[in-house]
CSV table of C-alpha atoms and ligand atoms in Angstrom, one decimal:
chain,number,residue,atom,x,y,z
U,1250,MET,CA,-33.2,54.2,-63.1
U,1251,SER,CA,-35.2,51.0,-63.1
U,1252,GLU,CA,-34.8,50.8,-66.9
U,1253,ALA,CA,-31.1,51.1,-66.7
U,1254,LEU,CA,-30.9,48.4,-64.0
U,1255,SER,CA,-33.0,45.9,-66.1
U,1256,ALA,CA,-30.7,46.5,-69.1
U,1257,VAL,CA,-27.7,45.4,-67.0
U,1258,THR,CA,-29.4,42.2,-65.7
U,1259,SER,CA,-30.8,41.2,-69.1
U,1260,ASP,CA,-29.3,38.4,-71.2
U,1261,SER,CA,-26.8,40.5,-73.0
U,1262,ARG,CA,-24.2,40.2,-70.2
U,1263,ARG,CA,-25.2,36.6,-69.1
U,1264,ARG,CA,-23.0,33.8,-70.3
U,1265,ALA,CA,-24.1,30.1,-69.9
U,1266,PRO,CA,-21.5,27.9,-68.3
U,1267,LEU,CA,-21.3,25.7,-71.4
U,1268,ALA,CA,-21.8,28.5,-74.0
U,1269,HIS,CA,-18.5,27.5,-75.6
U,1270,ARG,CA,-19.8,24.0,-76.4
U,1271,THR,CA,-22.2,23.3,-79.2
U,1272,ALA,CA,-25.0,20.8,-78.9
U,1273,ILE,CA,-24.1,17.4,-80.3
U,1274,LYS,CA,-26.0,14.5,-81.8
U,1275,ALA,CA,-24.7,11.0,-82.5
U,1276,MET,CA,-25.7,8.4,-85.0
U,1277,GLU,CA,-29.1,9.6,-86.1
U,1278,GLY,CA,-30.5,10.2,-82.7
U,1279,ALA,CA,-28.8,7.4,-80.7
U,1280,ALA,CA,-27.8,10.1,-78.2
U,1281,SER,CA,-27.8,13.9,-78.1
U,1282,MET,CA,-26.4,16.4,-75.6
U,1283,ALA,CA,-27.3,20.0,-75.1
U,1284,GLU,CA,-27.1,22.5,-72.4
U,1285,ARG,CA,-30.3,23.8,-70.9
U,1286,ALA,CA,-29.0,27.1,-69.7
U,1287,PHE,CA,-30.7,29.5,-67.3
U,1288,LEU,CA,-33.4,27.2,-66.1
U,1289,GLY,CA,-35.0,28.6,-62.9
U,1290,LYS,CA,-33.9,26.6,-59.9
U,1291,LEU,CA,-35.0,27.1,-56.3
U,1292,VAL,CA,-34.0,25.1,-53.2
U,1293,LEU,CA,-36.8,24.7,-50.7
U,1294,ARG,CA,-36.1,23.3,-47.2
U,1295,VAL,CA,-39.4,22.7,-45.4
U,1296,ASP,CA,-41.2,19.9,-43.5
U,1297,PRO,CA,-43.4,18.6,-46.3
U,1298,ALA,CA,-46.3,18.0,-44.0
U,1299,ALA,CA,-46.3,21.7,-43.1
U,1300,GLY,CA,-45.3,23.3,-46.4
U,1301,ASP,CA,-47.3,21.2,-48.9
U,1302,ALA,CA,-50.5,23.4,-48.8
U,1303,ALA,CA,-48.6,26.6,-49.6
U,1304,VAL,CA,-46.6,24.9,-52.4
U,1305,THR,CA,-49.7,23.3,-53.9
U,1306,GLY,CA,-51.5,26.7,-53.8
U,1307,ILE,CA,-48.7,28.4,-55.8
U,1308,ILE,CA,-47.4,25.7,-58.1
U,1309,GLY,CA,-50.5,23.6,-58.4
U,1310,VAL,CA,-48.9,20.3,-57.6
U,1311,SER,CA,-47.9,18.5,-54.3
U,1312,LEU,CA,-44.4,18.1,-53.0
U,1313,PRO,CA,-43.1,14.6,-53.9
U,1314,THR,CA,-43.2,12.6,-50.7
U,1315,ARG,CA,-41.6,9.4,-52.0
U,1316,ALA,CA,-37.8,9.4,-51.9
U,1317,CYS,CA,-36.1,10.1,-55.3
U,1318,THR,CA,-39.3,11.0,-57.2
U,1319,SER,CA,-40.6,14.2,-58.7
U,1320,THR,CA,-43.9,15.9,-59.4
U,1321,ARG,CA,-44.6,18.2,-62.3
U,1322,GLN,CA,-47.0,20.8,-63.4
U,1323,GLY,CA,-46.4,22.1,-66.9
U,1324,GLU,CA,-43.0,23.8,-67.1
U,1325,THR,CA,-42.5,23.5,-63.3
U,1326,ALA,CA,-41.2,20.4,-61.6
U,1327,ILE,CA,-40.5,19.7,-57.9
U,1328,LEU,CA,-37.6,17.2,-57.3
U,1329,TRP,CA,-37.2,15.2,-54.1
U,1330,ILE,CA,-33.6,15.8,-52.9
U,1331,GLY,CA,-33.9,14.9,-49.2
U,1332,PRO,CA,-36.8,14.2,-46.8
U,1333,ASP,CA,-37.1,18.0,-46.1
U,1334,GLU,CA,-35.3,19.4,-49.2
U,1335,PHE,CA,-36.8,20.0,-52.6
U,1336,TRP,CA,-35.6,21.6,-55.9
U,1337,ILE,CA,-38.1,23.5,-57.9
U,1338,ILE,CA,-37.1,23.7,-61.5
U,1339,THR,CA,-38.9,26.1,-63.8
U,1340,ALA,CA,-38.6,27.9,-67.1
U,1341,PRO,CA,-35.8,30.4,-67.5
U,1342,ASP,CA,-36.4,33.6,-65.6
U,1343,ALA,CA,-39.7,32.3,-64.2
U,1344,GLN,CA,-38.1,31.7,-60.8
U,1345,THR,CA,-38.2,35.3,-59.6
U,1346,SER,CA,-41.9,35.6,-59.5
U,1347,LEU,CA,-42.3,32.0,-58.3
U,1348,LEU,CA,-39.9,32.7,-55.4
U,1349,ALA,CA,-41.9,35.9,-54.5
U,1350,GLY,CA,-45.2,34.0,-54.6
U,1351,LEU,CA,-43.9,31.1,-52.5
U,1352,ALA,CA,-42.2,33.3,-50.0
U,1353,GLU,CA,-45.5,35.1,-49.5
U,1354,ALA,CA,-47.5,31.9,-49.2
U,1355,MET,CA,-45.0,30.4,-46.7
U,1356,ALA,CA,-44.7,33.5,-44.5
U,1357,GLY,CA,-44.7,32.5,-40.9
U,1358,LEU,CA,-43.8,28.9,-41.7
U,1359,ARG,CA,-40.4,27.5,-40.7
U,1360,HIS,CA,-38.7,27.1,-44.1
U,1361,GLN,CA,-35.7,28.2,-46.3
U,1362,LEU,CA,-36.1,29.2,-49.9
U,1363,VAL,CA,-33.0,30.1,-52.1
U,1364,ASP,CA,-32.6,30.9,-55.7
U,1365,VAL,CA,-29.7,28.8,-57.0
U,1366,SER,CA,-30.4,29.3,-60.7
U,1367,SER,CA,-26.9,30.5,-61.7
U,1368,TYR,CA,-25.1,28.0,-59.4
U,1369,TYR,CA,-26.2,25.0,-61.4
U,1370,THR,CA,-26.6,24.4,-65.1
U,1371,ALA,CA,-28.4,21.5,-66.8
U,1372,ILE,CA,-27.0,19.1,-69.4
U,1373,GLU,CA,-29.8,17.5,-71.3
U,1374,LEU,CA,-29.3,14.0,-72.6
U,1375,ALA,CA,-31.7,12.2,-74.9
U,1376,GLY,CA,-31.9,9.2,-77.2
U,1377,PRO,CA,-31.9,5.4,-76.9
U,1378,ARG,CA,-28.2,5.4,-75.9
U,1379,ALA,CA,-28.4,8.2,-73.3
U,1380,ARG,CA,-28.9,5.7,-70.5
U,1381,ASP,CA,-25.8,3.7,-71.6
U,1382,MET,CA,-23.7,6.9,-71.7
U,1383,LEU,CA,-24.7,7.8,-68.1
U,1384,MET,CA,-24.1,4.2,-66.9
U,1385,LYS,CA,-20.4,4.6,-67.7
U,1386,LEU,CA,-20.0,7.5,-65.3
U,1387,THR,CA,-22.0,6.5,-62.2
U,1388,THR,CA,-22.6,3.7,-59.8
U,1389,LEU,CA,-26.4,4.4,-59.7
U,1390,ASP,CA,-28.6,1.5,-60.7
U,1391,LEU,CA,-29.9,2.9,-64.0
U,1392,HIS,CA,-31.7,-0.1,-65.3
U,1393,PRO,CA,-35.1,1.0,-66.5
U,1394,ARG,CA,-36.7,-1.1,-63.8
U,1395,ALA,CA,-34.8,0.8,-61.1
U,1396,PHE,CA,-34.7,4.3,-62.6
U,1397,GLY,CA,-37.6,5.5,-64.8
U,1398,ALA,CA,-39.5,8.6,-65.8
U,1399,GLY,CA,-39.8,11.2,-63.0
U,1400,GLN,CA,-37.1,9.7,-60.9
U,1401,VAL,CA,-34.3,11.8,-59.3
U,1402,ALA,CA,-31.0,10.8,-57.7
U,1403,GLY,CA,-28.0,12.7,-56.6
U,1404,SER,CA,-24.8,10.8,-57.1
U,1405,MET,CA,-21.2,10.9,-58.3
U,1406,PHE,CA,-20.7,11.2,-62.1
U,1407,GLY,CA,-17.0,10.6,-62.8
U,1408,ARG,CA,-15.3,12.8,-60.2
U,1409,THR,CA,-18.1,15.3,-59.8
U,1410,GLN,CA,-21.4,15.4,-58.0
U,1411,ALA,CA,-24.6,16.0,-59.9
U,1412,VAL,CA,-28.4,15.4,-59.7
U,1413,LEU,CA,-29.9,13.3,-62.4
U,1414,TRP,CA,-33.6,13.6,-63.3
U,1415,GLN,CA,-35.3,11.5,-65.9
U,1416,VAL,CA,-37.9,13.8,-67.5
U,1417,GLU,CA,-39.4,11.6,-70.2
U,1418,ALA,CA,-40.0,7.8,-70.3
U,1419,ASP,CA,-37.9,5.5,-72.3
U,1420,GLU,CA,-40.9,4.8,-74.6
U,1421,ALA,CA,-41.3,8.5,-75.4
U,1422,GLU,CA,-40.6,9.7,-78.9
U,1423,GLY,CA,-36.8,10.0,-79.2
U,1424,GLY,CA,-36.1,7.7,-76.2
U,1425,PRO,CA,-35.5,8.7,-72.6
U,1426,LEU,CA,-34.7,12.3,-71.7
U,1427,PHE,CA,-32.5,13.1,-68.8
U,1428,ARG,CA,-31.4,16.3,-67.2
U,1429,LEU,CA,-28.2,16.4,-65.2
U,1430,PHE,CA,-27.9,19.3,-62.8
U,1431,VAL,CA,-24.2,20.1,-62.2
U,1432,ARG,CA,-22.4,23.0,-60.6
U,1433,ARG,CA,-21.2,25.5,-63.2
U,1434,SER,CA,-17.6,25.1,-62.2
U,1435,THR,CA,-17.5,21.4,-63.1
U,1436,ALA,CA,-20.0,21.5,-66.0
U,1437,ASP,CA,-17.4,21.5,-68.7
U,1438,TYR,CA,-15.6,18.5,-67.1
U,1439,LEU,CA,-18.8,16.5,-67.1
U,1440,TRP,CA,-19.7,17.6,-70.6
U,1441,CYS,CA,-16.4,16.4,-72.0
U,1442,LEU,CA,-16.7,13.1,-70.0
U,1443,LEU,CA,-20.1,12.5,-71.4
U,1444,ALA,CA,-19.0,13.2,-74.9
U,1445,GLU,CA,-16.2,10.8,-74.5
U,1446,ALA,CA,-18.6,8.2,-73.0
U,1447,GLY,CA,-20.7,8.5,-76.2
U,1448,ARG,CA,-17.9,8.1,-78.7
U,1449,GLU,CA,-18.6,4.4,-79.3
U,1450,TRP,CA,-22.1,5.5,-80.5
U,1451,GLY,CA,-20.7,8.2,-82.8
U,1452,MET,CA,-20.5,11.2,-80.4
U,1453,PRO,CA,-18.2,13.5,-82.4
U,1454,ARG,CA,-15.2,15.2,-80.9
U,1455,GLN,CA,-15.9,18.7,-79.9
U,1456,ALA,CA,-13.8,21.4,-81.6
U,1457,PRO,CA,-10.9,22.5,-79.4
U,1458,LEU,CA,-11.4,25.8,-77.6
U,1459,ALA,CA,-9.2,28.8,-78.4
U,1460,GLY,CA,-5.7,28.1,-77.1
U,1461,GLU,CA,-6.3,24.4,-76.8
U,1462,THR,CA,-4.3,21.9,-78.9
U,1463,TRP,CA,-5.3,18.3,-79.1
U,1464,GLN,CA,-3.2,15.4,-80.1
U,1465,LEU,CA,-4.9,13.8,-83.0
U,1466,GLU,CA,-5.1,10.1,-83.6
U,1467,ARG,CA,-2.7,8.8,-86.2
L,1473,MET,CA,-16.3,-0.9,-52.6
L,1474,PHE,CA,-19.4,-1.9,-50.9
L,1475,LEU,CA,-23.1,-0.9,-50.7
L,1476,ILE,CA,-24.5,1.2,-47.9
L,1477,THR,CA,-28.2,1.4,-47.4
L,1478,CYS,CA,-29.2,5.1,-46.9
L,1479,PRO,CA,-32.3,5.1,-44.6
L,1480,TYR,CA,-33.9,7.6,-47.1
L,1481,CYS,CA,-32.6,6.6,-50.5
L,1482,GLY,CA,-31.9,2.9,-50.3
L,1483,PRO,CA,-28.8,1.0,-51.3
L,1484,ARG,CA,-26.1,3.2,-52.9
L,1485,ASP,CA,-22.4,2.8,-53.6
L,1486,GLN,CA,-20.0,3.7,-50.8
L,1487,SER,CA,-18.5,6.5,-52.9
L,1488,GLU,CA,-21.6,8.6,-52.4
L,1489,PHE,CA,-21.1,8.6,-48.6
L,1490,SER,CA,-18.7,10.2,-46.1
L,1491,ASN,CA,-17.9,8.9,-42.6
L,1492,ALA,CA,-18.6,11.4,-39.8
L,1493,GLY,CA,-17.0,9.7,-36.8
L,1494,GLU,CA,-18.4,7.9,-33.8
L,1495,ALA,CA,-22.2,8.1,-33.1
L,1496,HIS,CA,-24.0,9.0,-29.9
L,1497,ILE,CA,-21.4,11.5,-28.7
L,1498,ALA,CA,-23.5,13.8,-26.6
L,1499,ARG,CA,-22.4,17.4,-26.3
L,1500,PRO,CA,-22.0,18.3,-22.6
L,1501,THR,CA,-24.8,20.7,-21.4
L,1502,ASN,CA,-22.7,22.0,-18.5
L,1503,GLY,CA,-19.8,23.2,-20.7
L,1504,GLU,CA,-18.7,26.0,-18.4
L,1505,GLU,CA,-18.0,23.5,-15.6
L,1506,LEU,CA,-15.8,21.2,-17.6
L,1507,SER,CA,-12.0,21.0,-17.2
L,1508,ASP,CA,-9.7,21.0,-20.3
L,1509,GLU,CA,-9.3,17.3,-19.9
L,1510,GLN,CA,-13.1,16.7,-20.0
L,1511,TRP,CA,-13.4,18.9,-23.1
L,1512,ALA,CA,-10.5,17.1,-24.8
L,1513,ASP,CA,-12.3,13.8,-24.0
L,1514,PHE,CA,-15.5,15.1,-25.7
L,1515,VAL,CA,-13.8,16.7,-28.7
L,1516,PHE,CA,-11.0,14.2,-29.5
L,1517,LEU,CA,-11.2,10.9,-27.7
L,1518,ARG,CA,-13.1,8.1,-29.4
L,1519,THR,CA,-13.4,4.4,-28.6
L,1520,ASN,CA,-12.0,3.0,-31.9
L,1521,PRO,CA,-12.9,-0.6,-31.1
L,1522,LYS,CA,-12.0,-3.6,-33.3
L,1523,GLY,CA,-15.5,-5.1,-33.8
L,1524,LEU,CA,-18.9,-3.6,-33.3
L,1525,PHE,CA,-18.9,0.2,-33.6
L,1526,ALA,CA,-21.7,2.8,-33.8
L,1527,GLU,CA,-20.8,5.6,-36.3
L,1528,ARG,CA,-22.3,8.4,-38.2
L,1529,TRP,CA,-22.4,8.6,-41.9
L,1530,VAL,CA,-23.7,11.3,-44.3
L,1531,HIS,CA,-25.1,10.6,-47.8
L,1532,THR,CA,-22.9,13.4,-49.3
L,1533,ALA,CA,-23.7,13.0,-53.0
L,1534,GLY,CA,-27.4,12.0,-52.5
L,1535,CYS,CA,-29.9,13.3,-49.9
L,1536,ARG,CA,-27.1,14.8,-47.8
L,1537,ARG,CA,-28.7,13.5,-44.6
L,1538,PHE,CA,-26.8,12.2,-41.6
L,1539,PHE,CA,-27.6,8.7,-40.2
L,1540,ASN,CA,-26.2,6.1,-37.9
L,1541,MET,CA,-24.7,2.7,-38.7
L,1542,LEU,CA,-23.6,-0.3,-36.7
L,1543,ARG,CA,-20.5,-1.7,-38.4
L,1544,ASN,CA,-18.0,-4.4,-37.5
L,1545,THR,CA,-14.8,-2.5,-38.0
L,1546,ALA,CA,-12.8,-5.8,-38.5
L,1547,THR,CA,-14.9,-7.3,-41.2
L,1548,ASP,CA,-16.8,-4.2,-42.6
L,1549,GLU,CA,-20.0,-6.1,-42.1
L,1550,ILE,CA,-22.9,-3.5,-41.8
L,1551,LEU,CA,-25.3,-4.8,-39.1
L,1552,ALA,CA,-27.8,-2.0,-38.9
L,1553,VAL,CA,-28.6,1.5,-40.4
L,1554,TYR,CA,-30.9,3.8,-38.5
L,1555,ARG,CA,-32.0,7.5,-38.6
L,1556,ILE,CA,-30.6,10.1,-36.2
L,1557,GLY,CA,-32.8,10.2,-33.1
L,1558,GLU,CA,-33.8,6.5,-33.4
L,1559,PRO,CA,-32.5,4.2,-30.6
L,1560,ARG,CA,-29.5,2.1,-31.2
L,1561,PRO,CA,-30.7,-1.3,-32.4
L,1562,GLN,CA,-29.7,-4.4,-30.4
L,1563,VAL,CA,-27.6,-6.6,-32.7
L,1564,THR,CA,-25.2,-9.5,-32.2
L,1565,THR,CA,-22.3,-10.3,-34.3
L,1566,ALA,CA,-19.5,-12.8,-34.3
L,1567,GLY,CA,-16.2,-11.6,-32.7
L,1568,PRO,CA,-13.7,-9.8,-34.9
L,1569,VAL,CA,-11.8,-12.9,-35.9
L,1570,THR,CA,-9.4,-12.3,-38.8
L,1571,PRO,CA,-7.6,-15.0,-40.7
L,1572,SER,CA,-4.2,-13.9,-39.4
L,1573,GLY,CA,-5.4,-13.8,-35.8
L,1574,GLU,CA,-4.4,-10.2,-35.1
L,1575,ALA,CA,-4.5,-8.7,-31.7
L,1576,PRO,CA,-7.9,-7.4,-30.7
L,1577,ILE,CA,-7.0,-3.7,-31.1
L,1578,GLY,CA,-6.8,-1.2,-33.9
L,1579,SER,CA,-8.7,-1.1,-37.2
L,1580,GLY,CA,-7.1,-4.2,-38.7
L,1581,ASN,CA,-5.0,-2.4,-41.3
L,1582,ASP,CA,-1.3,-2.6,-41.5
L,1583,ALA,CA,-0.6,0.8,-40.1
L,1584,VAL,CA,-1.8,-0.2,-36.7
L,1585,LYS,CA,-1.0,-3.9,-36.8
L,1586,VAL,CA,0.9,-5.1,-33.8
L,1587,MET,CA,4.2,-6.5,-34.8
L,1588,ARG,CA,5.3,-9.8,-33.4
L,1589,PRO,CA,8.9,-10.6,-32.7
L,1590,GLY,CA,10.7,-11.2,-36.0
L,1591,GLU,CA,7.9,-9.7,-38.1
L,1592,GLY,CA,8.5,-6.9,-40.6
L,1593,THR,CA,12.3,-6.8,-40.2
L,1594,GLU,CA,13.6,-8.0,-43.5
R,3038,ZN,ZN1,-29.8,9.3,-49.0
């Protein structure tokens, strides 16, 4: 019985929100875009003063206390979303055991812990032009002085809402690396908008989906 | 388009925020004793001044926290931003003088503008 159940919940039936889009690269690494599907994502609501010990005991790193920052331990990162709200991002499928461990460590503590892994997907943007592409879509101050490695901000990107996290510094090999967490229902809209924003740096047009026809440039 | 300083996140564009009505509206604790008129007053009636106004905002696209703001509704000048639970700051601002010298009611937009004789009848 348990075997049959695990077969149903395995990857074979799971479809990433952007599975129909292929990862794209522009101008020898000027910018690249790819979906990071199935990352583990937990929402934790807790008073950081009360919940930090439990979180540190399980994840090995403190809750970020400064607004719009993050802390990180290996594959697991904690993003500041609000003064008592945090997102825990971890490797695909690692969230189930993490959630169980956290729930046990926080038993008796006033908190809320929810697995939102399939509600959001992540678009990963990298390369020296990744920042410029994002700047076209948001009113956030994305100058490297104002937004650097480890920083987090929820904002509007085009007409949709997303949470931007800069994973790697601008000086890192390959330029800055961003992850943009977006609800799966608007992921394709944001993907197309980003591809369009990158066209001046050679982002190629994506192949039309089945049933779609595009008006080609003459 | 103007900047609003979220008390948690700092200055962000207005498009990230939503207005949530007048601030400091206390829910009655003696609800069962109130008349329909008194309930209607609590639920629907707001002061809507032209000038200094305390209102709630929510940082919808960012930290999603509610906070309070003192704003001059005639000029959109933001005089103070403070967290829920903090006392309303004492501020002074110039009167709501507009170039056209409109009557001191309403929000200042055309929809509520008081028409003077001979105005708007072309
Ligand atoms: Zn905020």
